[in-house]
Amino acid sequence: MTEQTQEKLFVLKASDDVNLGMGIFALVSLGGVFL
């Protein structure tokens, strides 16, 4: 695997983690509104 490929995979993984965090935050925020 080339260094460039590893870097791309790392960036994709990082953005996935950010999306997951945002999704959980949104769910918690919505839950707070409805409760």
Backbone atoms as SQL, in Angstrom:
CREATE TABLE atoms (id INTEGER PRIMARY KEY, chain TEXT, resi INTEGER, resn TEXT, atom TEXT, x REAL, y REAL, z REAL);
INSERT INTO atoms VALUES
  (1, 'A', 1, 'MET', 'N', 0.856, -1.201, 0.000),
  (2, 'A', 1, 'MET', 'CA', 0.000, 0.000, 0.000),
  (3, 'A', 1, 'MET', 'C', 0.894, 1.254, 0.000),
  (4, 'A', 2, 'THR', 'N', 0.554, 2.191, -0.844),
  (5, 'A', 2, 'THR', 'CA', 1.362, 3.410, -0.893),
  (6, 'A', 2, 'THR', 'C', 0.991, 4.357, 0.233),
  (7, 'A', 3, 'GLU', 'N', 1.872, 5.304, 0.498),
  (8, 'A', 3, 'GLU', 'CA', 1.622, 6.260, 1.575),
  (9, 'A', 3, 'GLU', 'C', 0.380, 7.089, 1.277),
  (10, 'A', 4, 'GLN', 'N', 0.214, 7.431, -0.008),
  (11, 'A', 4, 'GLN', 'CA', -0.935, 8.262, -0.389),
  (12, 'A', 4, 'GLN', 'C', -2.253, 7.545, -0.098),
  (13, 'A', 5, 'THR', 'N', -2.295, 6.238, -0.392),
  (14, 'A', 5, 'THR', 'CA', -3.516, 5.463, -0.143),
  (15, 'A', 5, 'THR', 'C', -3.836, 5.421, 1.347),
  (16, 'A', 6, 'GLN', 'N', -2.811, 5.220, 2.162),
  (17, 'A', 6, 'GLN', 'CA', -3.016, 5.181, 3.614),
  (18, 'A', 6, 'GLN', 'C', -3.559, 6.513, 4.107),
  (19, 'A', 7, 'GLU', 'N', -3.037, 7.595, 3.533),
  (20, 'A', 7, 'GLU', 'CA', -3.479, 8.928, 3.947),
  (21, 'A', 7, 'GLU', 'C', -4.948, 9.118, 3.600),
  (22, 'A', 8, 'LYS', 'N', -5.349, 8.681, 2.406),
  (23, 'A', 8, 'LYS', 'CA', -6.750, 8.803, 1.993),
  (24, 'A', 8, 'LYS', 'C', -7.662, 7.999, 2.910),
  (25, 'A', 9, 'LEU', 'N', -7.243, 6.789, 3.228),
  (26, 'A', 9, 'LEU', 'CA', -8.042, 5.946, 4.115),
  (27, 'A', 9, 'LEU', 'C', -8.182, 6.597, 5.491),
  (28, 'A', 10, 'PHE', 'N', -7.098, 7.207, 5.966),
  (29, 'A', 10, 'PHE', 'CA', -7.121, 7.861, 7.285),
  (30, 'A', 10, 'PHE', 'C', -8.112, 9.024, 7.265),
  (31, 'A', 11, 'VAL', 'N', -8.101, 9.790, 6.164),
  (32, 'A', 11, 'VAL', 'CA', -9.019, 10.936, 6.043),
  (33, 'A', 11, 'VAL', 'C', -10.463, 10.442, 5.984),
  (34, 'A', 12, 'LEU', 'N', -10.703, 9.371, 5.238),
  (35, 'A', 12, 'LEU', 'CA', -12.064, 8.823, 5.149),
  (36, 'A', 12, 'LEU', 'C', -12.532, 8.344, 6.517),
  (37, 'A', 13, 'LYS', 'N', -11.657, 7.660, 7.232),
  (38, 'A', 13, 'LYS', 'CA', -12.001, 7.160, 8.569),
  (39, 'A', 13, 'LYS', 'C', -12.315, 8.331, 9.505),
  (40, 'A', 14, 'ALA', 'N', -11.506, 9.374, 9.424),
  (41, 'A', 14, 'ALA', 'CA', -11.707, 10.538, 10.289),
  (42, 'A', 14, 'ALA', 'C', -13.049, 11.191, 9.993),
  (43, 'A', 15, 'SER', 'N', -13.394, 11.334, 8.706),
  (44, 'A', 15, 'SER', 'CA', -14.664, 11.980, 8.359),
  (45, 'A', 15, 'SER', 'C', -15.833, 11.097, 8.775),
  (46, 'A', 16, 'ASP', 'N', -15.652, 9.770, 8.729),
  (47, 'A', 16, 'ASP', 'CA', -16.702, 8.852, 9.193),
  (48, 'A', 16, 'ASP', 'C', -16.947, 9.070, 10.688),
  (49, 'A', 17, 'ASP', 'N', -15.869, 9.190, 11.454),
  (50, 'A', 17, 'ASP', 'CA', -15.990, 9.406, 12.900),
  (51, 'A', 17, 'ASP', 'C', -16.695, 10.726, 13.185),
  (52, 'A', 18, 'VAL', 'N', -16.373, 11.752, 12.388),
  (53, 'A', 18, 'VAL', 'CA', -17.008, 13.061, 12.577),
  (54, 'A', 18, 'VAL', 'C', -18.500, 12.957, 12.268),
  (55, 'A', 19, 'ASN', 'N', -18.835, 12.269, 11.167),
  (56, 'A', 19, 'ASN', 'CA', -20.247, 12.105, 10.807),
  (57, 'A', 19, 'ASN', 'C', -21.004, 11.360, 11.887),
  (58, 'A', 20, 'LEU', 'N', -20.383, 10.327, 12.445),
  (59, 'A', 20, 'LEU', 'CA', -21.008, 9.547, 13.516),
  (60, 'A', 20, 'LEU', 'C', -21.245, 10.434, 14.735),
  (61, 'A', 21, 'GLY', 'N', -20.241, 11.222, 15.085),
  (62, 'A', 21, 'GLY', 'CA', -20.367, 12.122, 16.226),
  (63, 'A', 21, 'GLY', 'C', -21.487, 13.129, 16.012),
  (64, 'A', 22, 'MET', 'N', -21.552, 13.687, 14.801),
  (65, 'A', 22, 'MET', 'CA', -22.590, 14.671, 14.493),
  (66, 'A', 22, 'MET', 'C', -23.969, 14.013, 14.554),
  (67, 'A', 23, 'GLY', 'N', -24.069, 12.799, 14.057),
  (68, 'A', 23, 'GLY', 'CA', -25.345, 12.078, 14.057),
  (69, 'A', 23, 'GLY', 'C', -25.827, 11.818, 15.479),
  (70, 'A', 24, 'ILE', 'N', -24.920, 11.364, 16.334),
  (71, 'A', 24, 'ILE', 'CA', -25.275, 11.095, 17.736),
  (72, 'A', 24, 'ILE', 'C', -25.670, 12.399, 18.424),
  (73, 'A', 25, 'PHE', 'N', -24.910, 13.464, 18.156),
  (74, 'A', 25, 'PHE', 'CA', -25.208, 14.769, 18.756),
  (75, 'A', 25, 'PHE', 'C', -26.590, 15.248, 18.322),
  (76, 'A', 26, 'ALA', 'N', -26.904, 15.065, 17.031),
  (77, 'A', 26, 'ALA', 'CA', -28.211, 15.483, 16.508),
  (78, 'A', 26, 'ALA', 'C', -29.332, 14.683, 17.169),
  (79, 'A', 27, 'LEU', 'N', -29.132, 13.380, 17.322),
  (80, 'A', 27, 'LEU', 'CA', -30.142, 12.532, 17.956),
  (81, 'A', 27, 'LEU', 'C', -30.377, 12.953, 19.404),
  (82, 'A', 28, 'VAL', 'N', -29.287, 13.206, 20.116),
  (83, 'A', 28, 'VAL', 'CA', -29.395, 13.621, 21.522),
  (84, 'A', 28, 'VAL', 'C', -30.109, 14.971, 21.614),
  (85, 'A', 29, 'SER', 'N', -29.779, 15.885, 20.702),
  (86, 'A', 29, 'SER', 'CA', -30.413, 17.210, 20.707),
  (87, 'A', 29, 'SER', 'C', -31.911, 17.076, 20.435),
  (88, 'A', 30, 'LEU', 'N', -32.260, 16.273, 19.442),
  (89, 'A', 30, 'LEU', 'CA', -33.683, 16.072, 19.115),
  (90, 'A', 30, 'LEU', 'C', -34.400, 15.413, 20.283),
  (91, 'A', 31, 'GLY', 'N', -33.749, 14.418, 20.901),
  (92, 'A', 31, 'GLY', 'CA', -34.339, 13.749, 22.053),
  (93, 'A', 31, 'GLY', 'C', -34.604, 14.742, 23.173),
  (94, 'A', 32, 'GLY', 'N', -33.673, 15.668, 23.379),
  (95, 'A', 32, 'GLY', 'CA', -33.847, 16.674, 24.422),
  (96, 'A', 32, 'GLY', 'C', -35.047, 17.567, 24.124),
  (97, 'A', 33, 'VAL', 'N', -35.272, 17.856, 22.846),
  (98, 'A', 33, 'VAL', 'CA', -36.400, 18.720, 22.458),
  (99, 'A', 33, 'VAL', 'C', -37.721, 18.002, 22.731),
  (100, 'A', 34, 'PHE', 'N', -37.761, 16.701, 22.435),
  (101, 'A', 34, 'PHE', 'CA', -39.028, 15.970, 22.573),
  (102, 'A', 34, 'PHE', 'C', -39.344, 15.573, 24.012),
  (103, 'A', 35, 'LEU', 'N', -38.318, 15.503, 24.857),
  (104, 'A', 35, 'LEU', 'CA', -38.586, 15.039, 26.224),
  (105, 'A', 35, 'LEU', 'C', -39.112, 16.132, 27.093);
